[in-house]
Short mmCIF file of C-alpha atoms and ligand atoms in Angstrom, two decimals:
data_model
loop_
_atom_site.label_atom_id
_atom_site.label_comp_id
_atom_site.label_asym_id
_atom_site.label_seq_id
_atom_site.Cartn_x
_atom_site.Cartn_y
_atom_site.Cartn_z
CA MET A 1 0.00 0.00 0.00
CA SER A 2 2.67 2.48 0.95
CA SER A 3 4.72 1.78 -2.13
CA SER A 4 1.77 2.36 -4.42
CA MET A 5 1.10 5.57 -2.54
CA ASN A 6 4.66 6.67 -3.05
CA ILE A 7 4.39 6.01 -6.74
CA HIS A 8 1.10 7.86 -6.78
CA LEU A 9 2.58 10.87 -5.10
CA LEU A 10 5.67 10.88 -7.23
CA GLY A 11 3.30 11.23 -10.15
CA HIS A 12 1.91 14.39 -8.63
CA ILE A 13 5.34 15.81 -8.08
CA HIS A 14 6.27 15.05 -11.65
CA ARG A 15 3.14 16.76 -12.91
CA ILE A 16 3.70 19.99 -11.07
CA GLY A 17 7.38 19.93 -11.85
CA ARG A 18 8.48 21.26 -8.49
CA LYS A 19 8.29 20.43 -4.86
CA ALA A 20 5.05 21.77 -3.47
CA ARG A 21 5.61 22.87 0.06
CA SER A 22 2.23 23.97 1.30
CA LEU A 23 -0.84 21.94 1.96
CA ASN A 24 -2.88 24.27 -0.19
CA THR A 25 -0.60 23.63 -3.10
CA LEU A 26 -0.81 19.90 -2.57
CA PHE A 27 -4.56 19.90 -2.55
CA THR A 28 -4.85 22.32 -5.44
CA ILE A 29 -2.87 20.10 -7.74
CA ASP A 30 -4.90 17.08 -6.92
CA LYS A 31 -8.31 17.72 -8.42
CA SER A 32 -8.31 14.24 -9.89
CA GLU A 33 -8.59 12.89 -6.40
CA PHE A 34 -12.08 14.29 -5.87
CA MET A 35 -13.64 10.88 -6.14
CA GLY A 36 -16.99 9.83 -4.88
CA ILE A 37 -17.75 9.65 -1.21
CA GLY A 38 -17.95 6.16 0.22
CA THR A 39 -21.28 4.66 1.13
CA LEU A 40 -22.61 5.08 4.62
CA GLY A 41 -21.58 2.39 7.03
CA VAL A 42 -22.77 1.38 10.43
CA ARG A 43 -19.70 1.51 12.63
CA SER A 44 -17.82 4.71 13.02
CA TRP A 45 -16.74 6.88 15.83
CA VAL A 46 -14.36 9.46 17.00
CA CYS A 47 -11.40 8.19 18.86
CA ALA A 48 -7.90 9.05 19.77
CA TRP A 49 -5.18 6.44 19.73
CA ILE A 50 -2.64 7.38 22.22
CA ILE A 51 0.76 6.00 22.78
CA ARG A 52 3.73 6.90 24.85
CA GLY A 53 7.04 7.69 23.28
CA SER A 54 7.51 8.42 19.61
CA ALA A 55 5.13 7.82 16.76
CA GLY A 56 6.72 4.39 16.43
CA PHE A 57 5.68 3.27 19.88
CA TYR A 58 4.32 -0.31 19.78
CA ALA A 59 6.30 -0.70 16.57
CA GLY A 60 9.59 -1.16 18.40
CA GLN A 61 11.87 1.06 16.32
CA PRO A 62 14.07 -0.60 15.49
CA PRO A 63 11.79 -3.64 15.47
CA LEU A 64 12.93 -7.15 16.22
CA ASN A 65 14.35 -8.84 13.16
CA ARG A 66 11.50 -11.28 12.55
CA VAL A 67 13.45 -13.52 10.16
CA ALA A 68 10.16 -14.94 8.97
CA PHE A 69 11.92 -17.41 6.71
CA GLN A 70 13.26 -19.21 9.79
CA ARG A 71 9.75 -20.02 11.02
CA HIS A 72 9.50 -22.92 8.56
CA SER A 73 12.40 -24.78 10.11
CA SER A 74 11.79 -26.83 13.23
CA GLU A 75 15.52 -27.37 13.49
CA VAL A 76 16.34 -23.66 13.59
CA MET A 77 13.43 -22.89 15.91
CA ASN A 78 14.39 -25.63 18.33
CA ARG A 79 17.95 -24.33 18.34
CA HIS A 80 16.61 -20.91 19.40
CA LEU A 81 14.29 -22.57 21.89
CA ASN A 82 17.17 -24.33 23.63
CA ASP A 83 19.59 -21.42 23.55
CA PRO A 84 20.24 -20.21 27.11
CA GLU A 85 20.33 -16.62 25.83
CA THR A 86 16.80 -16.81 24.38
CA ARG A 87 14.19 -14.63 26.09
CA PHE A 88 10.58 -15.56 26.69
CA LEU A 89 7.82 -12.98 27.06
CA VAL A 90 4.98 -14.62 28.99
CA PHE A 91 1.31 -13.69 28.94
CA LYS A 92 -1.61 -14.82 31.04
CA ASP A 93 -5.07 -13.80 29.89
CA GLY A 94 -3.42 -11.12 27.76
CA LYS A 95 -1.51 -9.71 30.73
CA PRO A 96 2.28 -9.54 30.43
CA LEU A 97 4.70 -10.89 33.02
CA MET A 98 6.33 -7.82 34.52
CA LYS A 99 8.98 -7.17 37.13
CA LYS A 100 7.37 -6.58 40.46
CA ASP A 101 7.65 -3.05 41.77
CA GLU A 102 9.37 -1.86 38.60
CA SER A 103 6.80 -0.02 36.54
CA GLY A 104 7.02 -0.74 32.84
CA SER A 105 9.77 -3.39 33.05
CA ILE A 106 9.02 -6.67 31.30
CA LEU A 107 10.29 -9.77 33.10
CA PHE A 108 11.77 -11.71 30.20
CA LEU A 109 12.55 -15.28 31.25
CA THR A 110 15.19 -17.71 30.04
CA LYS A 111 14.56 -21.39 29.41
CA ASN A 112 16.42 -22.16 32.59
CA GLN A 113 14.09 -19.94 34.59
CA LEU A 114 11.00 -21.26 32.85
CA GLY A 115 11.65 -24.96 33.11
CA ASP A 116 10.60 -27.64 30.63
CA ASP A 117 7.14 -28.13 32.10
CA GLU A 118 6.03 -24.59 31.40
CA LEU A 119 7.67 -24.46 28.00
CA GLY A 120 6.22 -27.70 26.67
CA LYS A 121 7.60 -29.85 23.89
CA GLU A 122 9.98 -28.78 21.15
CA PHE A 123 8.58 -27.85 17.78
CA GLY A 124 7.66 -30.98 15.85
CA VAL A 125 8.67 -32.43 12.52
CA ALA A 126 6.82 -34.65 10.11
CA PRO A 127 6.94 -38.45 10.53
CA SER A 128 9.77 -39.93 8.50
CA ASP A 129 7.36 -41.73 6.19
CA ALA A 130 5.23 -38.64 5.50
CA SER A 131 4.73 -37.64 1.88
CA SER A 132 6.03 -34.30 0.70
CA GLU A 133 2.42 -33.12 0.58
CA THR A 134 1.86 -34.11 4.20
CA LYS A 135 5.15 -32.74 5.51
CA LYS A 136 3.96 -29.15 5.20
CA TYR A 137 1.37 -29.84 7.87
CA TYR A 138 4.15 -30.38 10.38
CA GLU A 139 6.42 -27.41 9.66
CA THR A 140 7.47 -26.12 13.07
CA SER A 141 4.26 -27.54 14.51
CA ARG A 142 3.20 -27.49 18.15
CA LEU A 143 1.72 -30.86 18.90
CA PRO A 144 -0.10 -32.05 20.84
CA HIS A 145 -2.31 -29.11 20.13
CA THR A 146 -3.36 -28.71 23.75
CA GLN A 147 -0.04 -27.14 24.72
CA PRO A 148 -0.08 -23.41 25.42
CA PRO A 149 0.73 -21.26 22.38
CA LEU A 150 4.41 -20.52 21.77
CA VAL A 151 5.32 -17.92 19.16
CA PHE A 152 8.70 -17.04 17.68
CA LEU A 153 8.98 -13.25 17.58
CA GLY A 154 12.43 -12.68 16.14
CA ILE A 155 16.01 -11.84 16.97
CA ASP A 156 17.38 -8.74 18.65
CA ASP A 157 20.19 -7.89 16.27
CA ARG A 158 20.67 -4.29 17.32
CA GLN A 159 24.07 -4.71 18.89
CA SER A 160 25.76 -7.76 17.48
CA PRO A 161 27.89 -7.51 14.39
CA THR A 162 28.19 -10.77 12.53
CA THR A 163 31.37 -12.62 11.82
CA ASN A 164 31.11 -11.44 8.22
CA SER A 165 31.66 -7.84 9.16
CA SER A 166 33.19 -6.19 12.16
CA SER A 167 31.05 -3.09 11.93
CA LYS A 168 27.76 -3.89 10.24
CA VAL A 169 24.82 -5.99 11.27
CA ASP A 170 23.89 -8.63 8.72
CA HIS A 171 20.12 -8.60 8.95
CA LEU A 172 19.84 -11.73 6.81
CA ASN A 173 21.97 -13.69 9.24
CA PRO A 174 21.26 -11.93 12.51
CA GLN A 175 23.14 -12.63 15.70
CA GLY A 176 21.68 -11.86 19.10
CA PRO A 177 19.12 -13.30 21.49
CA ALA A 178 15.95 -14.81 20.07
CA TYR A 179 12.58 -13.81 21.52
CA PHE A 180 9.51 -15.96 21.97
CA ALA A 181 6.07 -15.24 23.39
CA LEU A 182 4.43 -17.89 25.56
CA ASP A 183 0.83 -18.07 26.70
CA ALA A 184 0.68 -19.21 30.33
CA GLN A 185 -2.85 -20.48 30.09
CA GLY A 186 -4.19 -23.41 32.04
CA ASP A 187 -3.04 -24.54 35.47
CA THR A 188 -1.52 -21.58 37.30
CA LEU A 189 -0.01 -23.48 40.20
CA ASN A 190 3.51 -23.63 38.78
CA TRP A 191 3.27 -20.08 37.58
CA ASP A 192 2.51 -18.85 41.06
CA GLU A 193 5.68 -20.49 42.28
CA LEU A 194 7.65 -19.08 39.39
CA LEU A 195 6.36 -15.57 39.98
CA GLU A 196 7.36 -15.79 43.60
CA ARG A 197 10.80 -17.11 42.72
CA GLU A 198 11.52 -14.56 39.99
CA ASN A 199 9.80 -11.61 41.67
CA GLY A 200 7.32 -11.16 38.87
CA GLU A 201 3.68 -10.26 38.57
CA TRP A 202 1.03 -10.18 35.86
CA GLY A 203 0.78 -6.60 34.68
CA ASP A 204 -2.26 -4.79 33.39
CA ALA A 205 -2.38 -5.12 29.62
CA ARG A 206 -2.82 -1.46 28.81
CA SER A 207 -1.11 0.49 31.53
CA SER A 208 1.89 -1.87 31.55
CA GLY A 209 2.32 -1.38 27.83
CA ASN A 210 2.10 2.36 28.09
CA ASN A 211 4.87 2.46 30.64
CA MET A 212 7.35 0.34 28.70
CA SER A 213 10.37 1.58 26.86
CA PRO A 214 9.58 1.99 23.16
CA TRP A 215 11.69 -1.02 22.17
CA ASP A 216 10.12 -3.31 24.79
CA ALA A 217 6.71 -2.03 23.72
CA GLY A 218 7.36 -3.23 20.19
CA VAL A 219 8.18 -6.75 21.39
CA TYR A 220 5.18 -6.64 23.68
CA ALA A 221 2.80 -5.50 20.94
CA GLN A 222 3.91 -8.22 18.57
CA GLY A 223 3.81 -10.93 21.22
CA ARG A 224 0.47 -9.90 22.62
CA ALA A 225 -1.20 -9.77 19.23
CA LEU A 226 0.12 -13.21 18.26
CA VAL A 227 -0.65 -14.91 21.57
CA ASP A 228 -4.13 -13.41 21.51
CA TRP A 229 -4.71 -14.54 17.93
CA ASN A 230 -3.63 -18.10 18.73
CA ALA A 231 -5.85 -18.19 21.79
CA ARG A 232 -8.89 -16.95 19.85
CA ASN A 233 -8.57 -19.43 17.01
CA LYS A 234 -8.67 -22.80 18.70
CA PHE A 235 -11.25 -24.28 16.36
CA CYS A 236 -11.42 -24.76 12.62
CA PRO A 237 -13.89 -22.37 10.99
CA ALA A 238 -14.71 -24.98 8.38
CA CYS A 239 -15.54 -28.06 10.49
CA GLY A 240 -15.30 -27.09 14.16
CA SER A 241 -12.42 -29.46 14.94
CA PRO A 242 -9.57 -28.19 17.11
CA THR A 243 -6.73 -26.36 15.40
CA TYR A 244 -3.01 -26.62 16.08
CA SER A 245 -0.15 -24.17 15.65
CA LEU A 246 2.56 -24.40 13.02
CA TRP A 247 5.23 -22.10 11.58
CA ALA A 248 6.29 -21.36 15.17
CA GLY A 249 2.97 -19.77 16.04
CA TRP A 250 2.30 -17.90 12.79
CA LYS A 251 -0.25 -20.29 11.29
CA ARG A 252 -3.04 -22.48 12.55
CA ASN A 253 -4.45 -25.48 10.78
CA CYS A 254 -7.29 -27.96 11.22
CA LEU A 255 -6.21 -30.85 13.42
CA SER A 256 -7.88 -33.29 11.02
CA SER A 257 -4.98 -32.81 8.63
CA VAL A 258 -2.54 -34.52 11.01
CA GLN A 259 -4.77 -36.91 12.90
CA PRO A 260 -8.16 -38.45 12.16
CA ILE A 261 -10.99 -36.99 14.21
CA GLU A 262 -13.50 -39.54 15.35
CA GLY A 263 -16.87 -39.23 13.70
CA LYS A 264 -15.74 -36.58 11.24
CA GLU A 265 -14.98 -36.60 7.56
CA PRO A 266 -11.64 -35.14 6.44
CA CYS A 267 -12.02 -31.37 6.59
CA PHE A 268 -12.27 -29.55 3.29
CA SER A 269 -10.18 -26.73 4.71
CA THR A 270 -7.11 -28.95 4.44
CA LYS A 271 -7.40 -28.83 0.66
CA GLY A 272 -7.28 -25.92 -1.73
CA LEU A 273 -6.29 -22.38 -0.95
CA HIS A 274 -8.08 -22.00 2.37
CA ASN A 275 -6.23 -24.56 4.37
CA PHE A 276 -4.44 -22.29 6.81
CA ALA A 277 -5.43 -19.48 9.13
CA TYR A 278 -3.06 -16.55 9.44
CA PRO A 279 -2.70 -13.82 12.09
CA ARG A 280 -4.82 -10.80 11.43
CA THR A 281 -4.26 -7.06 11.60
CA ASP A 282 -7.32 -4.83 11.61
CA PRO A 283 -6.71 -1.37 10.15
CA VAL A 284 -8.35 1.66 11.72
CA ILE A 285 -8.31 4.98 9.93
CA ILE A 286 -7.74 8.16 11.96
CA MET A 287 -7.79 11.50 10.26
CA GLY A 288 -6.96 15.17 10.59
CA ILE A 289 -9.62 16.88 8.50
CA LEU A 290 -8.99 20.50 7.52
CA ASP A 291 -11.43 23.07 6.20
CA SER A 292 -10.99 24.53 2.75
CA THR A 293 -8.72 27.27 4.07
CA GLY A 294 -6.49 24.80 5.87
CA GLU A 295 -6.80 26.96 9.01
CA LYS A 296 -9.33 24.87 10.96
CA MET A 297 -9.37 21.21 11.96
CA LEU A 298 -12.43 19.05 12.55
CA LEU A 299 -12.37 17.36 15.96
CA GLY A 300 -15.10 15.57 17.87
CA ARG A 301 -15.84 13.91 21.18
CA GLN A 302 -17.95 11.11 22.57
CA LYS A 303 -20.13 11.66 25.57
CA SER A 304 -18.21 9.05 27.57
CA TRP A 305 -14.89 10.83 27.17
CA PRO A 306 -13.24 12.90 29.89
CA LYS A 307 -14.44 16.48 30.16
CA GLY A 308 -13.04 18.87 27.60
CA MET A 309 -11.35 16.22 25.48
CA TYR A 310 -11.63 16.32 21.70
CA SER A 311 -9.77 14.24 19.16
CA CYS A 312 -9.55 13.23 15.53
CA LEU A 313 -12.37 11.27 13.95
CA ALA A 314 -11.61 7.59 13.38
CA GLY A 315 -13.10 4.21 12.57
CA PHE A 316 -12.42 0.74 11.20
CA ILE A 317 -11.56 0.40 7.54
CA GLU A 318 -14.19 -1.85 5.97
CA PRO A 319 -13.58 -4.62 3.44
CA GLY A 320 -13.17 -3.28 -0.06
CA GLU A 321 -12.09 0.20 1.04
CA THR A 322 -8.94 2.17 0.46
CA PHE A 323 -7.47 4.37 3.19
CA GLU A 324 -8.82 7.36 1.28
CA ASP A 325 -12.34 5.96 0.91
CA ALA A 326 -12.52 4.99 4.56
CA THR A 327 -11.45 8.48 5.58
CA ARG A 328 -14.17 10.05 3.46
CA ARG A 329 -16.88 7.62 4.63
CA GLU A 330 -16.12 8.01 8.31
CA VAL A 331 -16.13 11.79 8.22
CA LEU A 332 -19.41 11.82 6.33
CA GLU A 333 -21.01 9.37 8.78
CA GLU A 334 -19.75 11.10 11.88
CA ALA A 335 -20.07 14.73 10.99
CA GLY A 336 -21.95 14.97 7.70
CA ILE A 337 -18.91 16.54 6.06
CA GLU A 338 -17.76 15.57 2.57
CA VAL A 339 -14.01 15.29 2.17
CA GLY A 340 -12.10 15.73 -1.08
CA PRO A 341 -8.40 14.95 -1.28
CA VAL A 342 -6.87 12.65 1.31
CA ARG A 343 -3.24 11.85 2.01
CA TYR A 344 -1.66 9.10 4.11
CA SER A 345 0.50 10.40 6.95
CA SER A 346 1.74 7.68 9.29
CA SER A 347 0.70 4.52 11.13
CA GLN A 348 0.96 2.87 14.56
CA PRO A 349 0.33 -0.69 15.75
CA TRP A 350 -2.21 -0.97 18.56
CA PRO A 351 -2.14 -4.45 20.12
CA PHE A 352 -5.55 -4.48 21.85
CA PRO A 353 -5.91 -6.88 20.30
CA SER A 354 -4.63 -6.42 16.77
CA ASN A 355 -5.19 -3.02 15.24
CA LEU A 356 -3.09 -0.85 13.01
CA MET A 357 -3.86 2.85 13.23
CA VAL A 358 -3.58 4.54 9.84
CA GLY A 359 -3.26 8.33 10.04
CA THR A 360 -4.38 10.52 7.16
CA PHE A 361 -4.98 14.17 6.42
CA GLY A 362 -7.96 15.24 4.36
CA ARG A 363 -9.53 18.44 3.16
CA ALA A 364 -13.25 19.12 3.42
CA LYS A 365 -15.24 20.58 0.59
CA ASP A 366 -16.55 24.14 0.94
CA GLY A 367 -19.86 25.31 2.34
CA GLN A 368 -20.92 22.41 4.54
CA THR A 369 -22.65 22.24 7.88
CA ILE A 370 -21.67 19.75 10.59
CA ARG A 371 -24.43 17.34 11.51
CA LEU A 372 -24.24 14.58 14.10
CA ASP A 373 -27.59 12.90 13.52
CA LEU A 374 -26.53 10.40 10.86
CA ASP A 375 -25.16 7.83 13.25
CA ASN A 376 -25.39 9.74 16.53
CA GLU A 377 -22.07 8.51 17.82
CA LEU A 378 -20.65 11.90 18.68
CA GLU A 379 -21.68 14.25 21.40
CA ASP A 380 -20.08 17.11 19.54
CA ALA A 381 -17.89 17.92 16.56
CA GLN A 382 -16.58 21.32 15.61
CA TRP A 383 -14.07 23.15 13.49
CA PHE A 384 -11.31 24.39 15.77
CA PRO A 385 -9.05 27.24 14.67
CA LYS A 386 -5.33 26.68 14.57
CA SER A 387 -4.70 29.42 17.13
CA LEU A 388 -6.84 27.66 19.75
CA LEU A 389 -5.13 24.31 19.20
CA GLN A 390 -1.74 25.97 19.33
CA SER A 391 -2.55 27.37 22.76
CA ILE A 392 -3.85 24.03 24.00
CA ILE A 393 -0.88 21.96 22.86
CA SER A 394 1.50 24.48 24.41
CA SER A 395 -0.39 24.44 27.71
CA PRO A 396 0.88 22.09 30.46
CA SER A 397 -2.64 20.81 31.02
CA GLY A 398 -3.59 20.55 27.36
CA SER A 399 -2.88 16.82 27.17
CA THR A 400 -2.98 15.76 30.79
CA PHE A 401 -5.29 13.03 31.99
CA SER A 402 -5.85 11.41 35.35
CA LYS A 403 -6.28 7.78 36.35
CA LYS A 404 -9.97 8.52 36.66
CA ASP A 405 -9.98 9.60 33.03
CA TYR A 406 -8.39 6.32 31.94
CA LYS A 407 -10.85 4.35 34.00
CA GLN A 408 -13.70 6.29 32.47
CA LEU A 409 -12.56 5.13 29.06
CA ASP A 410 -11.70 1.57 30.07
CA ASP A 411 -15.11 1.12 31.68
CA LYS A 412 -16.58 1.70 28.27
CA ALA A 413 -14.35 -0.85 26.59
CA GLN A 414 -16.81 -3.71 26.46
CA SER A 415 -18.04 -3.50 22.90
CA HIS A 416 -16.35 -3.46 19.52
CA HIS A 417 -17.34 0.15 19.21
CA ASP A 418 -15.84 1.15 22.51
CA GLN A 419 -12.63 -0.76 21.93
CA GLU A 420 -11.32 2.38 20.31
CA SER A 421 -12.78 4.65 22.91
CA SER A 422 -10.83 2.87 25.60
CA ALA A 423 -7.67 3.46 23.65
CA ALA A 424 -8.28 7.15 23.60
CA LEU A 425 -6.08 7.79 26.57
CA ALA A 426 -2.71 6.63 27.64
CA PRO A 427 -0.67 7.79 30.58
CA SER A 428 0.48 11.31 29.96
CA GLU A 429 3.87 12.69 30.81
CA LYS A 430 2.30 14.40 33.83
CA LYS A 431 1.46 12.88 37.16
CA PRO A 432 -2.23 12.26 37.75
CA ASP A 433 -2.27 14.78 40.57
CA GLU A 434 -1.29 17.46 38.15
CA LEU A 435 -4.51 17.07 36.27
CA VAL A 436 -6.12 20.36 35.53
CA ALA A 437 -8.49 20.85 32.67
CA LYS A 438 -10.22 24.14 32.59
CA GLU A 439 -13.03 24.55 30.14
CA GLY A 440 -11.90 26.75 27.31
CA GLU A 441 -13.42 28.21 24.22
CA LEU A 442 -15.86 25.89 22.45
CA GLY A 443 -15.65 23.42 25.32
CA LEU A 444 -12.28 22.18 24.18
CA SER A 445 -9.61 22.01 26.83
CA ARG A 446 -7.61 18.87 26.05
CA VAL A 447 -6.38 16.92 23.06
CA PRO A 448 -4.37 13.65 22.95
CA PRO A 449 -0.69 14.00 23.83
CA SER A 450 2.03 13.93 21.22
CA THR A 451 2.63 10.31 22.09
CA ALA A 452 -0.58 9.41 20.26
CA ILE A 453 -1.07 9.31 16.54
CA ALA A 454 -4.06 11.64 16.98
CA GLY A 455 -1.84 13.97 18.99
CA GLN A 456 0.76 13.76 16.25
CA LEU A 457 -1.71 14.68 13.51
CA ILE A 458 -3.04 17.65 15.49
CA ARG A 459 0.41 18.96 16.38
CA GLN A 460 1.83 18.49 12.92
CA TRP A 461 -0.84 20.72 11.51
CA ALA A 462 -1.01 23.27 14.35
CA ARG A 463 2.75 23.80 14.27
CA GLY A 464 2.83 24.28 10.54
CA GLU A 465 4.81 21.08 9.99
CA LEU A 466 2.37 19.61 7.54
CA ASP A 467 4.40 19.09 4.44
CA LEU A 468 3.13 15.95 2.89
CA VAL A 469 4.79 16.23 -0.45
CA SER A 470 8.33 16.50 0.80
CA LYS A 471 7.76 13.91 3.54
CA LEU A 472 6.53 11.29 1.16
ZN1 ZN B 501 -11.50 -28.39 9.81
#
């Protein structure tokens, strides 16, 4: 997607024959992009996706080297598994194992600390008499299937030069500790002992993540999404039989392909193109919509949000939509505003459980009136002038939220719709006691901090840093 966008944009640059530096120029040259507005959908809402650290938070930056091609090899995976330097990130009910009394510090375990019982069996290989067709069903498999999910995450090759070069990291042959994620489901008796011994505790999924270092957060986000996906896909969607893990946790397959299931015909999912299930990533669009002058931004709020908080509009991308179409549809549904040109800005993983936030900027067409009655998901939406947002983002309390604010959002996090709402706040850089949010003009007193993609979009524009052509 990004490469096609780059090509697309390069075309624009070629057409205008110079580097356009203002947003107005960008939008002016792009009349061809005034395509139709997407059809009205059902789910849409305003939300703010907030992270701590840089825009790459939950993406790791630099990320683990995933060496995906190694996942096929049981031999290589078992070598990593048995390496005393290998680190294991453990989850229980989606909660990460953290160091006790050390906020934001993951307790990575070694095999020696874990013990064989908790880790389970090595990754399996096909029976020696298996046909070449059958062997693929055993590639780095985890059988018996009842063992807790174990997922290979990658190798930390940040520091270790390879033997091929004394100064450069060879990313194709990375050296450094391997990382796995393990789901500590089932009997907790041994885990209780282990926690006591290693001084660990099960952290809260969201607040623990928000307090991690950016690099740890990337490992955490990847591990949590994969462990969660494995845990949610225990049964074959085609026949209802159990599934098992293969490719070191990156695929699941119907158990009937490796062992007969009593009373059941061989599952059709084991044949053809639909024989495996893969991890999913659900894209959510989040957008900074500007008026035709480029001097005002459209922000909204839900009734359940903390007082005075407004953020960018957002919603799930639906099947068959481009980023641009989803941006236009959501803004029309939420605020009754038609949007013309749209440009991709940046993205952030959000592992609760498996979202990818896709940030865009768009420009509204002239002469429209905001209306909230189409899907009634917003309490309010308004055009906010740049000067007001500049004063809010420069104010110490302009992006400060208390524990009560987070709880207010988390309490709403029961439905699909509110999944995003609960992500609207993350711990700010300020202490909770420092919370002050005075009502300002238009009822807006707070926006997401710069550690959120919504906060990034707002600040980029308010500070005059919006320069999409040169950035892309
Ligand atoms: Zn099946």
